Amino acid sequence: MRFSYLFCAILCVSLVSCDTFLKPSGWPVETAVKKSACHHMIKHVKFSGSKELLTHEERALLTFLHNPDNIAAAVGRKNRPGSHEWSAAEVYLVDPGKYVSVLCENGYQQKAVYFHYHAEKKTWYRVSNLEDKHRRGVPAVLVKE
């Protein structure tokens, strides 16, 4: 009996601490900047100073966020036909070029998701928080040149 509890505890801890189990299928998404997607998403950007001076990497993230299925995957849900789709309501450039907070909504629920950019790997990671000591997170967006 004790072995069962011990096994369950170890399994739960390993699942919670390992980000790869929480990785949505198809991630990371290789994303090139699309002007039409950026133009639509730019109205959701807050606290950026100048919206004209967004970096290439930030524009790639906006292109990724333009797709409702990517938003749903970042939130940990799925969009279902005939129901409210998840979308980005507001995009906060907390530390431009490095940390981004996205307020997502589906018409009756809201949830914040966070992204951190790793310049050497040219990858945006979906992270659990914006603290300096966060884990690397789940690779979400591979930025194409």
mmCIF file of C-alpha atoms in Angstrom:
data_model
loop_
_atom_site.group_PDB
_atom_site.id
_atom_site.type_symbol
_atom_site.label_atom_id
_atom_site.label_comp_id
_atom_site.label_asym_id
_atom_site.label_seq_id
_atom_site.Cartn_x
_atom_site.Cartn_y
_atom_site.Cartn_z
ATOM 1 C CA MET A 1 0.000 0.000 0.000
ATOM 2 C CA ARG A 2 2.795 2.417 0.883
ATOM 3 C CA PHE A 3 4.521 1.572 -2.391
ATOM 4 C CA SER A 4 1.414 2.713 -4.298
ATOM 5 C CA TYR A 5 1.378 6.091 -2.544
ATOM 6 C CA LEU A 6 5.107 6.527 -3.038
ATOM 7 C CA PHE A 7 4.836 5.641 -6.726
ATOM 8 C CA CYS A 8 1.933 8.071 -7.235
ATOM 9 C CA ALA A 9 3.797 10.860 -5.437
ATOM 10 C CA ILE A 10 6.926 10.353 -7.555
ATOM 11 C CA LEU A 11 4.856 10.247 -10.741
ATOM 12 C CA CYS A 12 3.001 13.465 -9.857
ATOM 13 C CA VAL A 13 6.195 15.336 -9.001
ATOM 14 C CA SER A 14 7.884 14.220 -12.208
ATOM 15 C CA LEU A 15 4.896 15.260 -14.340
ATOM 16 C CA VAL A 16 4.634 18.672 -12.727
ATOM 17 C CA SER A 17 8.343 19.420 -12.900
ATOM 18 C CA CYS A 18 8.907 18.274 -16.477
ATOM 19 C CA ASP A 19 7.828 20.847 -19.066
ATOM 20 C CA THR A 20 8.029 18.415 -21.974
ATOM 21 C CA PHE A 21 4.875 16.645 -20.797
ATOM 22 C CA LEU A 22 3.041 19.968 -21.042
ATOM 23 C CA LYS A 23 4.280 20.764 -24.551
ATOM 24 C CA PRO A 24 1.426 21.181 -27.044
ATOM 25 C CA SER A 25 1.651 19.043 -30.156
ATOM 26 C CA GLY A 26 3.360 20.785 -33.035
ATOM 27 C CA TRP A 27 5.382 23.117 -30.810
ATOM 28 C CA PRO A 28 7.712 24.823 -31.384
ATOM 29 C CA VAL A 29 6.096 26.513 -34.374
ATOM 30 C CA GLU A 30 8.538 27.897 -36.934
ATOM 31 C CA THR A 31 7.184 31.378 -37.634
ATOM 32 C CA ALA A 32 8.067 34.004 -40.207
ATOM 33 C CA VAL A 33 6.738 37.534 -39.855
ATOM 34 C CA LYS A 34 3.487 38.160 -41.744
ATOM 35 C CA LYS A 35 2.638 41.827 -42.184
ATOM 36 C CA SER A 36 -1.126 41.239 -42.233
ATOM 37 C CA ALA A 37 -1.018 39.342 -38.929
ATOM 38 C CA CYS A 38 1.230 41.978 -37.331
ATOM 39 C CA HIS A 39 -0.989 44.803 -38.558
ATOM 40 C CA HIS A 40 -4.034 43.147 -36.975
ATOM 41 C CA MET A 41 -2.262 42.279 -33.702
ATOM 42 C CA ILE A 42 -0.462 45.615 -33.239
ATOM 43 C CA LYS A 43 -3.647 47.218 -31.882
ATOM 44 C CA HIS A 44 -3.465 44.787 -28.941
ATOM 45 C CA VAL A 45 0.093 45.814 -27.963
ATOM 46 C CA LYS A 46 0.407 47.855 -24.762
ATOM 47 C CA PHE A 47 3.318 49.644 -23.055
ATOM 48 C CA SER A 48 5.704 49.364 -25.977
ATOM 49 C CA GLY A 49 6.654 52.981 -26.476
ATOM 50 C CA SER A 50 6.520 53.030 -30.263
ATOM 51 C CA LYS A 51 4.576 50.346 -32.101
ATOM 52 C CA GLU A 52 6.549 51.146 -35.241
ATOM 53 C CA LEU A 53 9.812 50.049 -33.604
ATOM 54 C CA LEU A 54 8.830 46.496 -32.712
ATOM 55 C CA THR A 55 11.704 44.097 -33.249
ATOM 56 C CA HIS A 56 11.631 41.310 -35.812
ATOM 57 C CA GLU A 57 11.331 38.806 -32.947
ATOM 58 C CA GLU A 58 8.362 40.637 -31.413
ATOM 59 C CA ARG A 59 6.653 40.746 -34.804
ATOM 60 C CA ALA A 60 7.207 36.980 -35.163
ATOM 61 C CA LEU A 61 5.536 36.460 -31.776
ATOM 62 C CA LEU A 62 2.605 38.659 -32.882
ATOM 63 C CA THR A 63 2.302 36.526 -36.031
ATOM 64 C CA PHE A 64 2.185 33.414 -33.812
ATOM 65 C CA LEU A 65 -0.443 35.025 -31.553
ATOM 66 C CA HIS A 66 -2.634 35.909 -34.540
ATOM 67 C CA ASN A 67 -3.647 32.226 -34.818
ATOM 68 C CA PRO A 68 -6.434 31.346 -32.311
ATOM 69 C CA ASP A 69 -5.264 27.717 -32.130
ATOM 70 C CA ASN A 70 -1.819 28.854 -30.964
ATOM 71 C CA ILE A 71 -3.451 30.978 -28.256
ATOM 72 C CA ALA A 72 -5.594 28.047 -27.127
ATOM 73 C CA ALA A 73 -2.540 25.776 -26.975
ATOM 74 C CA ALA A 74 -0.625 28.388 -24.951
ATOM 75 C CA VAL A 75 -3.513 28.550 -22.489
ATOM 76 C CA GLY A 76 -3.689 24.759 -22.350
ATOM 77 C CA ARG A 77 -7.101 24.433 -23.989
ATOM 78 C CA LYS A 78 -8.509 23.610 -27.416
ATOM 79 C CA ASN A 79 -10.826 25.682 -29.562
ATOM 80 C CA ARG A 80 -13.978 23.764 -30.341
ATOM 81 C CA PRO A 81 -16.240 24.454 -33.348
ATOM 82 C CA GLY A 82 -19.306 26.463 -32.379
ATOM 83 C CA SER A 83 -17.816 27.721 -29.116
ATOM 84 C CA HIS A 84 -15.874 30.807 -28.113
ATOM 85 C CA GLU A 85 -12.334 30.832 -29.517
ATOM 86 C CA TRP A 86 -9.344 31.935 -27.476
ATOM 87 C CA SER A 87 -7.713 35.151 -28.680
ATOM 88 C CA ALA A 88 -5.130 37.661 -27.472
ATOM 89 C CA ALA A 89 -6.905 40.597 -25.850
ATOM 90 C CA GLU A 90 -3.796 42.515 -24.816
ATOM 91 C CA VAL A 91 -0.077 42.003 -25.399
ATOM 92 C CA TYR A 92 2.193 43.652 -22.831
ATOM 93 C CA LEU A 93 5.850 44.138 -23.707
ATOM 94 C CA VAL A 94 7.040 43.931 -20.101
ATOM 95 C CA ASP A 95 10.714 44.000 -21.076
ATOM 96 C CA PRO A 96 10.700 44.667 -24.840
ATOM 97 C CA GLY A 97 12.558 42.023 -26.796
ATOM 98 C CA LYS A 98 12.774 39.718 -23.778
ATOM 99 C CA TYR A 99 9.569 39.289 -21.730
ATOM 100 C CA VAL A 100 6.003 39.452 -23.030
ATOM 101 C CA SER A 101 2.763 38.954 -21.124
ATOM 102 C CA VAL A 102 -0.367 38.099 -23.109
ATOM 103 C CA LEU A 103 -3.879 38.427 -21.698
ATOM 104 C CA CYS A 104 -5.987 35.795 -23.462
ATOM 105 C CA GLU A 105 -9.772 35.576 -23.480
ATOM 106 C CA ASN A 106 -12.511 33.491 -25.000
ATOM 107 C CA GLY A 107 -15.543 35.658 -24.355
ATOM 108 C CA TYR A 108 -16.160 34.639 -20.750
ATOM 109 C CA GLN A 109 -12.762 33.586 -19.353
ATOM 110 C CA GLN A 110 -9.417 35.366 -19.184
ATOM 111 C CA LYS A 111 -5.975 33.915 -18.582
ATOM 112 C CA ALA A 112 -2.482 35.397 -18.727
ATOM 113 C CA VAL A 113 0.339 33.559 -20.496
ATOM 114 C CA TYR A 114 3.978 34.584 -20.515
ATOM 115 C CA PHE A 115 6.754 34.353 -23.082
ATOM 116 C CA HIS A 116 10.523 34.766 -22.725
ATOM 117 C CA TYR A 117 12.845 35.239 -25.702
ATOM 118 C CA HIS A 118 16.144 33.344 -25.845
ATOM 119 C CA ALA A 119 18.287 35.285 -28.344
ATOM 120 C CA GLU A 120 20.948 32.597 -28.894
ATOM 121 C CA LYS A 121 18.355 29.984 -29.837
ATOM 122 C CA LYS A 122 16.090 32.520 -31.599
ATOM 123 C CA THR A 123 13.168 30.994 -29.726
ATOM 124 C CA TRP A 124 10.248 32.336 -27.694
ATOM 125 C CA TYR A 125 9.528 30.088 -24.704
ATOM 126 C CA ARG A 126 6.153 29.794 -22.988
ATOM 127 C CA VAL A 127 7.091 30.238 -19.304
ATOM 128 C CA SER A 128 5.078 29.964 -16.104
ATOM 129 C CA ASN A 129 5.959 33.451 -14.806
ATOM 130 C CA LEU A 130 8.084 36.510 -15.516
ATOM 131 C CA GLU A 131 10.434 36.182 -12.559
ATOM 132 C CA ASP A 132 14.156 36.129 -13.280
ATOM 133 C CA LYS A 133 14.503 32.596 -11.902
ATOM 134 C CA HIS A 134 11.786 30.921 -13.984
ATOM 135 C CA ARG A 135 12.496 27.606 -15.663
ATOM 136 C CA ARG A 136 13.242 27.760 -19.372
ATOM 137 C CA GLY A 137 9.700 26.701 -20.212
ATOM 138 C CA VAL A 138 8.277 25.164 -23.350
ATOM 139 C CA PRO A 139 9.660 26.238 -26.736
ATOM 140 C CA ALA A 140 6.761 27.887 -28.565
ATOM 141 C CA VAL A 141 8.054 29.972 -31.480
ATOM 142 C CA LEU A 142 11.169 29.479 -33.601
ATOM 143 C CA VAL A 143 11.791 32.851 -35.244
ATOM 144 C CA LYS A 144 12.553 32.629 -38.974
ATOM 145 C CA GLU A 145 14.590 35.385 -40.590
#
